[in-house]
XYZ file of C-alpha atoms in Angstrom:
560
model
C 36.503 -5.065 29.146
C 34.138 -6.704 31.481
C 31.618 -8.649 29.597
C 32.707 -12.379 29.581
C 31.240 -13.144 26.005
C 33.257 -10.126 24.547
C 36.147 -11.202 25.922
C 35.756 -15.030 24.881
C 35.464 -13.115 21.228
C 38.167 -10.906 21.328
C 40.562 -13.537 22.123
C 43.125 -13.960 19.532
C 46.104 -16.003 18.870
C 48.522 -13.254 18.595
C 51.540 -13.244 16.202
C 52.053 -9.035 16.407
C 53.176 -7.625 19.548
C 54.737 -3.939 20.785
C 57.716 -4.276 22.172
C 56.300 -3.073 25.827
C 56.991 -4.921 28.531
C 54.717 -7.010 30.502
C 54.150 -6.092 33.873
C 54.696 -8.555 36.735
C 51.152 -7.848 38.009
C 49.448 -8.724 34.623
C 51.392 -12.093 34.078
C 50.867 -12.893 38.151
C 46.852 -12.501 37.554
C 46.853 -14.404 34.152
C 48.677 -17.230 35.871
C 46.403 -17.312 39.209
C 44.021 -17.866 36.133
C 45.684 -20.875 34.960
C 45.753 -22.050 38.551
C 42.009 -21.948 38.694
C 41.128 -23.959 36.014
C 40.144 -27.526 36.439
C 42.578 -29.800 37.160
C 42.039 -33.663 37.062
C 42.129 -35.083 40.326
C 43.419 -31.939 42.043
C 46.736 -33.068 40.957
C 48.602 -29.434 40.265
C 50.213 -31.507 37.331
C 50.355 -27.819 35.431
C 53.891 -25.836 35.784
C 55.001 -22.842 34.103
C 58.632 -21.541 32.917
C 58.577 -17.823 32.066
C 61.136 -16.782 29.333
C 63.016 -13.308 28.886
C 66.564 -14.270 27.425
C 67.323 -13.192 24.115
C 69.321 -16.477 23.614
C 67.090 -19.120 24.467
C 64.516 -17.095 22.506
C 66.865 -17.184 19.290
C 67.433 -21.110 19.740
C 63.621 -21.700 19.923
C 62.685 -19.384 17.266
C 66.111 -21.710 15.081
C 63.806 -24.984 16.223
C 60.747 -23.458 15.208
C 62.406 -22.860 11.575
C 63.679 -26.087 11.215
C 60.116 -27.553 11.508
C 58.428 -24.867 9.682
C 60.443 -26.256 6.962
C 58.729 -29.403 7.044
C 55.414 -28.325 7.229
C 55.925 -26.499 4.111
C 57.224 -29.393 2.419
C 53.526 -31.233 3.661
C 51.320 -28.746 1.830
C 48.729 -29.980 -0.489
C 49.675 -27.594 -3.577
C 52.026 -25.279 -5.080
C 49.352 -22.229 -4.488
C 49.115 -23.652 -1.063
C 53.004 -24.051 -0.390
C 53.066 -19.766 -1.661
C 50.195 -18.872 0.948
C 51.810 -20.979 3.622
C 55.379 -18.879 3.493
C 53.165 -15.380 3.721
C 51.918 -16.442 7.021
C 53.567 -15.294 10.542
C 53.107 -18.169 12.663
C 55.306 -17.365 15.127
C 56.260 -14.355 17.205
C 58.977 -16.067 19.233
C 61.958 -13.200 19.436
C 59.714 -10.536 19.010
C 56.967 -10.822 22.059
C 58.854 -9.712 25.292
C 57.990 -12.622 27.053
C 57.729 -16.494 26.846
C 55.361 -18.636 28.775
C 56.013 -22.403 28.812
C 53.243 -24.394 29.723
C 53.758 -27.920 31.005
C 51.781 -30.922 32.235
C 53.900 -33.378 35.136
C 53.292 -37.166 33.512
C 54.958 -38.273 36.895
C 51.393 -37.461 38.659
C 50.380 -40.672 36.918
C 52.650 -42.991 38.960
C 50.238 -42.786 41.836
C 46.404 -43.057 41.450
C 45.026 -39.932 40.102
C 41.003 -39.821 39.925
C 40.060 -39.166 36.529
C 42.651 -40.378 35.168
C 41.795 -44.455 34.726
C 39.723 -43.777 31.421
C 42.493 -41.838 29.516
C 46.050 -41.054 30.919
C 45.267 -37.536 28.433
C 42.961 -36.031 31.251
C 46.272 -34.926 32.573
C 47.224 -32.596 29.647
C 43.485 -31.355 29.281
C 43.984 -30.019 32.472
C 46.691 -28.131 31.396
C 45.248 -27.156 28.071
C 42.355 -25.768 30.442
C 45.175 -23.491 32.129
C 46.486 -22.415 28.643
C 42.918 -21.343 27.687
C 42.472 -19.423 31.511
C 45.867 -17.784 30.677
C 44.990 -16.561 28.009
C 41.309 -15.128 28.468
C 42.897 -13.091 31.627
C 45.714 -12.026 29.242
C 43.002 -10.388 26.981
C 40.718 -9.169 29.684
C 43.762 -7.029 30.639
C 44.725 -5.195 27.259
C 47.716 -8.256 26.479
C 47.978 -11.461 24.533
C 49.387 -15.075 23.487
C 50.217 -16.680 21.073
C 50.579 -20.177 20.759
C 53.559 -21.997 18.746
C 53.544 -25.793 18.476
C 55.410 -26.506 15.308
C 58.529 -27.225 17.038
C 60.588 -31.095 17.583
C 59.576 -31.292 21.390
C 62.280 -33.413 21.931
C 64.625 -30.832 21.076
C 62.728 -28.152 22.544
C 62.603 -30.266 26.647
C 66.407 -30.705 25.956
C 67.104 -27.175 25.309
C 65.180 -25.430 28.433
C 66.661 -28.413 30.590
C 62.832 -29.794 31.529
C 62.955 -33.270 33.199
C 61.877 -36.419 31.146
C 58.789 -35.959 32.708
C 57.958 -32.489 31.948
C 55.647 -32.372 28.906
C 55.099 -28.944 27.315
C 51.877 -28.005 25.242
C 54.163 -25.391 23.205
C 55.971 -22.551 23.254
C 53.610 -19.293 23.858
C 54.815 -15.767 23.130
C 53.027 -13.102 25.641
C 52.751 -9.387 24.924
C 50.445 -6.120 24.202
C 48.919 -7.061 20.796
C 49.894 -4.724 18.366
C 46.865 -5.182 16.149
C 43.238 -6.608 16.257
C 43.189 -8.434 13.351
C 40.371 -7.271 12.449
C 38.541 -8.026 14.908
C 38.519 -11.747 13.549
C 41.079 -14.635 13.475
C 44.361 -13.952 11.826
C 43.821 -17.342 9.687
C 40.659 -16.219 8.458
C 41.488 -12.335 7.815
C 44.570 -13.884 5.771
C 41.963 -16.186 3.894
C 43.857 -19.352 4.804
C 40.427 -20.509 6.195
C 37.251 -19.915 7.367
C 35.992 -20.281 10.576
C 32.645 -21.536 11.026
C 29.759 -19.575 12.261
C 28.260 -21.985 14.866
C 29.441 -24.934 16.466
C 29.035 -28.377 15.150
C 26.835 -30.291 17.286
C 24.565 -33.351 16.983
C 22.752 -35.435 19.016
C 23.226 -39.043 19.573
C 19.851 -40.819 20.275
C 20.803 -44.255 19.160
C 23.042 -46.668 21.606
C 25.811 -48.718 19.453
C 27.036 -52.327 19.766
C 30.308 -52.213 21.286
C 32.745 -53.595 18.542
C 34.656 -55.402 21.069
C 33.422 -58.895 20.482
C 35.392 -62.059 21.434
C 37.487 -62.721 18.666
C 38.071 -66.380 17.907
C 40.915 -67.951 15.566
C 39.394 -71.551 14.396
C 42.274 -73.757 14.003
C 42.172 -75.764 10.769
C 41.797 -79.230 10.161
C 45.871 -80.837 10.102
C 46.709 -81.219 6.602
C 47.509 -85.320 6.588
C 50.987 -84.597 5.482
C 53.149 -88.220 5.652
C 53.159 -88.631 2.091
C 53.317 -84.961 0.876
C 56.455 -84.501 3.879
C 58.482 -87.532 1.870
C 57.942 -86.709 -1.785
C 59.465 -82.875 -0.543
C 62.447 -84.624 1.304
C 63.124 -86.617 -1.738
C 62.751 -83.487 -4.137
C 65.205 -81.897 -1.783
C 67.773 -84.885 -1.325
C 67.718 -85.297 -5.389
C 69.327 -81.445 -5.585
C 72.540 -81.944 -7.135
C 74.760 -81.476 -3.721
C 75.515 -83.952 -0.872
C 72.361 -84.509 1.396
C 71.995 -81.738 3.821
C 74.991 -79.888 2.784
C 72.729 -76.594 2.627
C 71.977 -77.180 6.159
C 69.497 -74.522 7.674
C 68.401 -73.694 4.291
C 67.108 -77.383 3.608
C 65.089 -76.985 6.882
C 63.486 -73.993 5.765
C 62.915 -75.143 2.122
C 61.088 -77.886 3.755
C 59.066 -75.981 6.073
C 58.032 -73.279 3.522
C 57.032 -76.500 1.286
C 54.577 -78.087 4.092
C 53.222 -74.566 4.905
C 51.775 -74.160 1.449
C 51.825 -77.928 0.753
C 53.373 -77.539 -2.995
C 56.212 -79.018 -4.303
C 57.058 -75.796 -5.941
C 56.798 -72.327 -3.177
C 56.221 -69.249 -4.120
C 56.768 -65.969 -1.911
C 54.186 -63.709 -3.065
C 54.089 -59.813 -2.240
C 55.993 -59.930 1.130
C 54.378 -57.690 3.960
C 56.418 -56.040 7.047
C 54.188 -54.672 9.605
C 55.510 -52.054 12.522
C 52.744 -51.901 15.425
C 54.200 -48.509 17.609
C 52.356 -48.200 21.210
C 53.168 -46.270 24.049
C 53.637 -47.869 27.327
C 52.873 -46.010 30.863
C 55.393 -48.003 32.483
C 57.987 -45.714 30.567
C 57.777 -43.131 32.914
C 59.423 -45.117 35.872
C 62.935 -44.987 34.379
C 63.052 -48.439 32.891
C 64.037 -47.066 29.241
C 67.376 -44.879 28.524
C 65.308 -42.790 26.073
C 62.050 -40.479 27.081
C 58.652 -41.338 25.620
C 58.137 -38.903 23.145
C 60.641 -40.921 21.109
C 57.752 -43.240 20.396
C 56.468 -40.662 17.936
C 59.631 -39.294 16.730
C 60.304 -42.785 15.485
C 57.191 -43.392 13.838
C 57.322 -40.028 12.367
C 61.063 -40.855 11.010
C 59.067 -44.538 9.401
C 56.942 -42.702 7.515
C 59.331 -40.256 5.895
C 61.598 -43.282 4.953
C 64.465 -42.699 7.195
C 64.526 -45.625 9.979
C 66.790 -48.889 9.260
C 63.703 -50.808 8.309
C 62.624 -48.528 5.729
C 66.203 -49.024 4.316
C 66.091 -52.549 4.514
C 62.423 -53.685 3.263
C 63.203 -51.153 0.199
C 66.733 -52.847 -0.406
C 64.790 -56.604 -0.411
C 61.133 -55.583 -1.983
C 59.119 -55.764 0.959
C 56.078 -53.873 1.358
C 56.399 -51.934 4.713
C 53.290 -50.652 6.660
C 53.578 -48.579 10.286
C 50.482 -49.137 12.242
C 49.332 -46.574 15.624
C 48.433 -49.276 17.827
C 48.674 -46.475 21.054
C 50.843 -43.644 20.458
C 50.749 -40.971 23.183
C 50.566 -38.409 20.364
C 48.158 -37.749 17.587
C 49.375 -37.694 14.355
C 47.816 -36.014 11.132
C 45.083 -37.880 9.112
C 46.832 -37.398 5.798
C 50.271 -39.836 6.721
C 50.499 -43.070 5.392
C 49.667 -44.404 8.596
C 47.453 -47.252 10.029
C 45.361 -46.299 12.613
C 44.700 -48.671 15.085
C 44.674 -46.441 18.080
C 43.149 -48.205 21.580
C 44.129 -44.777 23.559
C 47.033 -42.700 24.181
C 49.406 -45.213 25.576
C 48.957 -48.054 28.317
C 48.291 -47.164 32.116
C 51.565 -47.499 34.244
C 51.489 -50.978 35.449
C 53.230 -50.561 38.771
C 50.000 -49.743 40.833
C 46.956 -50.824 38.211
C 46.312 -52.710 34.835
C 48.020 -51.594 32.087
C 44.488 -51.991 30.002
C 41.335 -53.757 30.257
C 40.549 -56.876 28.876
C 37.870 -55.124 26.535
C 41.088 -53.461 25.225
C 42.917 -56.649 25.063
C 40.489 -58.051 22.687
C 39.569 -54.809 20.988
C 43.845 -55.548 20.368
C 43.060 -58.400 18.976
C 40.436 -57.905 16.490
C 42.243 -54.750 15.117
C 45.784 -56.801 14.601
C 42.953 -59.504 12.737
C 42.090 -57.123 10.360
C 45.571 -55.532 9.107
C 46.763 -58.570 8.288
C 43.777 -59.747 6.787
C 43.413 -57.024 4.517
C 47.008 -57.958 3.499
C 46.268 -61.421 2.971
C 43.303 -60.296 0.640
C 46.272 -58.413 -1.530
C 47.304 -61.937 -2.571
C 50.409 -61.739 0.154
C 51.489 -64.750 1.677
C 54.166 -63.624 3.762
C 54.326 -61.579 6.538
C 56.804 -59.954 9.038
C 56.133 -58.175 12.418
C 57.972 -55.624 14.004
C 57.102 -52.947 16.723
C 58.274 -49.916 18.194
C 57.356 -48.626 21.666
C 59.671 -47.211 24.213
C 59.542 -48.875 27.532
C 58.172 -52.338 25.422
C 60.785 -54.633 26.596
C 59.807 -54.225 30.096
C 56.304 -54.869 28.887
C 57.364 -57.602 27.365
C 59.825 -59.247 30.119
C 56.806 -59.293 32.703
C 54.713 -61.195 30.361
C 57.514 -63.661 29.779
C 57.925 -63.973 33.273
C 54.607 -64.784 34.170
C 53.897 -66.690 30.952
C 57.021 -69.115 31.317
C 57.069 -68.457 35.410
C 60.699 -67.429 35.293
C 61.866 -64.827 37.475
C 62.178 -61.103 36.288
C 65.751 -61.296 36.408
C 66.077 -64.405 34.056
C 63.837 -62.283 31.697
C 65.184 -58.205 31.646
C 67.677 -57.166 29.400
C 68.861 -53.934 28.557
C 66.388 -52.927 25.822
C 67.122 -49.736 23.946
C 70.474 -48.862 26.186
C 70.328 -48.837 29.606
C 73.629 -49.020 31.813
C 73.978 -51.501 34.550
C 72.480 -49.280 37.332
C 69.348 -48.740 35.097
C 69.168 -52.360 34.410
C 69.346 -52.980 38.588
C 66.633 -50.357 38.971
C 64.499 -51.975 35.849
C 64.499 -55.092 37.784
C 63.483 -53.604 40.664
C 61.159 -52.062 39.299
C 59.688 -54.310 37.257
C 59.695 -57.225 40.428
C 57.229 -54.920 42.313
C 54.868 -54.647 39.365
C 54.608 -58.413 39.449
C 54.980 -58.176 43.390
C 51.820 -55.520 43.072
C 49.699 -58.080 41.105
C 46.127 -57.974 42.283
C 44.247 -59.890 39.429
C 43.064 -62.930 38.540
C 45.366 -66.003 37.740
C 43.828 -66.428 33.869
C 46.192 -65.369 31.349
C 43.561 -62.784 30.167
C 43.871 -60.973 33.204
C 47.378 -60.800 32.995
C 47.651 -59.908 29.385
C 45.315 -57.114 30.589
C 47.212 -55.662 33.237
C 50.966 -55.825 32.326
C 50.236 -55.817 27.904
C 50.982 -53.453 25.963
C 48.694 -52.103 22.716
C 51.313 -52.956 20.012
C 52.072 -56.365 21.232
C 48.639 -57.741 21.469
C 47.710 -56.272 18.147
C 50.979 -58.373 17.045
C 49.326 -61.283 18.662
C 45.807 -60.800 16.991
C 47.928 -59.885 13.672
C 49.948 -63.342 13.977
C 46.674 -65.714 14.871
C 45.351 -64.313 11.479
C 48.407 -64.997 9.703
C 47.943 -68.391 10.750
C 44.199 -68.859 9.646
C 45.531 -67.270 6.170
C 47.961 -69.840 6.170
C 51.081 -67.474 5.633
C 54.479 -67.307 6.246
C 55.092 -65.750 9.817
C 58.429 -63.998 10.003
C 59.052 -63.426 13.901
C 61.829 -60.416 14.465
C 63.217 -60.391 18.071
C 62.649 -60.424 21.842
C 59.177 -58.385 21.922
C 58.133 -60.115 18.986
C 59.032 -63.564 20.027
C 56.835 -62.422 23.637
C 54.078 -61.893 21.153
C 54.245 -65.110 19.263
C 54.442 -66.808 22.598
C 51.122 -65.432 23.583
C 49.949 -66.669 19.986
C 51.014 -69.862 20.481
C 49.728 -70.566 23.870
C 46.276 -69.826 21.889
C 46.779 -71.971 18.713
C 49.978 -74.424 19.337
C 49.799 -74.778 15.438
C 50.770 -71.479 14.663
C 54.648 -72.671 15.288
C 54.655 -74.792 11.707
C 54.204 -71.181 10.073
C 56.504 -69.271 11.604
C 60.340 -68.699 11.032
C 62.477 -67.169 13.699
C 64.741 -64.662 11.878
C 67.045 -63.820 14.579
C 68.570 -64.393 18.189
C 68.041 -60.959 19.457
C 71.076 -59.505 22.183
C 68.197 -59.525 24.979
C 68.871 -62.614 27.111
C 65.285 -63.295 27.445
C 64.979 -64.022 23.387
C 67.304 -67.172 23.513
C 65.372 -68.533 26.373
C 61.747 -68.208 24.529
C 63.510 -69.640 21.615
C 64.828 -72.902 23.642
C 60.987 -72.847 24.908
C 59.397 -73.325 21.713
C 62.003 -75.429 20.342
C 62.891 -73.804 17.704
C 66.179 -72.244 15.864
C 66.759 -68.646 14.175
C 68.252 -67.854 11.171
C 70.505 -65.405 12.412
C 72.705 -64.592 15.053
C 74.134 -60.838 14.769
C 73.227 -59.485 17.958
C 70.281 -57.116 16.797
C 68.317 -55.343 19.751
C 66.849 -52.406 17.543
C 63.471 -53.983 16.997
C 61.500 -52.583 14.056
C 61.295 -55.694 12.553
C 64.862 -55.730 11.449
C 65.552 -58.995 11.886
C 63.058 -59.848 9.906
C 63.874 -57.751 6.560
C 67.526 -58.845 6.965
C 66.684 -62.740 7.073
C 64.247 -62.376 3.885
C 66.791 -63.069 1.144
C 67.889 -66.069 3.013
C 64.451 -67.137 2.951
C 64.001 -66.405 -0.475
C 67.190 -68.555 -1.331
C 65.644 -71.493 0.334
C 62.403 -71.125 -1.990
C 65.502 -70.505 -4.933
C 66.993 -73.662 -4.730
C 64.041 -75.982 -4.060
C 62.113 -74.385 -7.281
C 65.358 -74.050 -9.629
C 68.528 -75.820 -8.725
C 68.730 -78.805 -11.077
C 68.315 -82.304 -9.355
C 70.586 -85.347 -10.265
C 68.602 -86.711 -12.930
C 68.323 -83.373 -14.854
C 71.518 -82.512 -14.600
C 72.762 -85.855 -15.612
C 74.820 -85.933 -12.747
C 75.743 -89.256 -10.584
C 74.598 -88.947 -6.809
C 76.971 -91.343 -6.021
C 79.831 -88.930 -7.244
C 78.617 -86.697 -4.662
């Protein structure tokens, strides 16, 4: 077989193999073809692992079966579920050879031509290599099958892959046992028909960029002196000694002042978790690999995380936002897609994002909160998820407050003392390497995170909508700090739900001159502090609205 078109047409995602071994010469020729594939910046970031061990294949098959069960549960109908179960989607144990094709994210630690627009270019190069290997095998009378229904984190652990090495999946290699009637297997089995011709459309109109500068107006201040006195009088006239409900009294007055009523109500409380990945995570600043961001977003969507439990407990509407996770989530998930990119770049040697991307973040965060406000909600909490984002937040805190980085950095999601020293050292280098302008917008772009900047936009919009703003821990407080710098009056609407175990958090609270509701040594993120503190906020509103006054209860205030 020598004609290229015939080779291309006969290439198949093979699931049925003979027992014939794959000669070394065949796989060597195929891997050489992979090596000839385009490589962004000539990084040689693609690496291959061969697997012949029956024990390893069996373990990988176990990972497939576990995730295949999840796939079955996601089918759209009972008929589709039955059809899905009849498909053969892997030949892990049957194929004589296993191949794992990986791309090495560590090449991004240094400047690489072709990756400034997207870190994904590294992955795309490896996909090109996979296609070359497939075509070479086809030309030699062999074939390959791509298995991607796996828990990739467990897959990497099972193979002992380093954190920086990302697999495209598991590839079954061997001599095909069938030609599938010269058509794709899924088409042969009537799962879906492949279109005869490619989708092509010519773009003739240039569209304006949507990244317009977002402005958040500052409303005229409510002439509040008389109302504040009336509100305080109502609180003092409750059947209790003055001030005896402590912080709840302060909270009740704040809520009354925000809504400008003596009888405030919390309506349709919402909590939004913004998730994104950070390039700086590639440098060992976290105890967890970057893929945990994707795993936790999936956990949020299936209802298994702490924030799901606490929101359900307290009847808070929960929304999850993909602000920039390094993963393409299915379109049919209950996920708000506001993806700016597949994670930020590492700011060790260059900018994490562009100024345009910062403005896009502000805009998307603003739009999300505006849509929630339209439902009638007047209370919104903010949470986050992103491996490496405590490092990002620490640097932002350092440059905004002018503090040494060691005063801002904490252990995040559990790094040990030795890792903490390394984390501080890396972030010191990052700040020292900064070569941009001294204005705050340039620094936000250089050191920022997609989810942090979207929270900033969301918080500023919540102030515009005059909503109560519930602030979670360290990372959310850094986002609030940025919002505060843009509109200091936002402090009136903010309730700081807890003091984090992160050392930098209390410094931010002290700088803002505020007090948090809880001290529970939380450092989970996700907005969990907001959800846990919410019953206290409801209690403040309840006593203000429902508790008897001295007059209504016939109690003399002099007796208390």
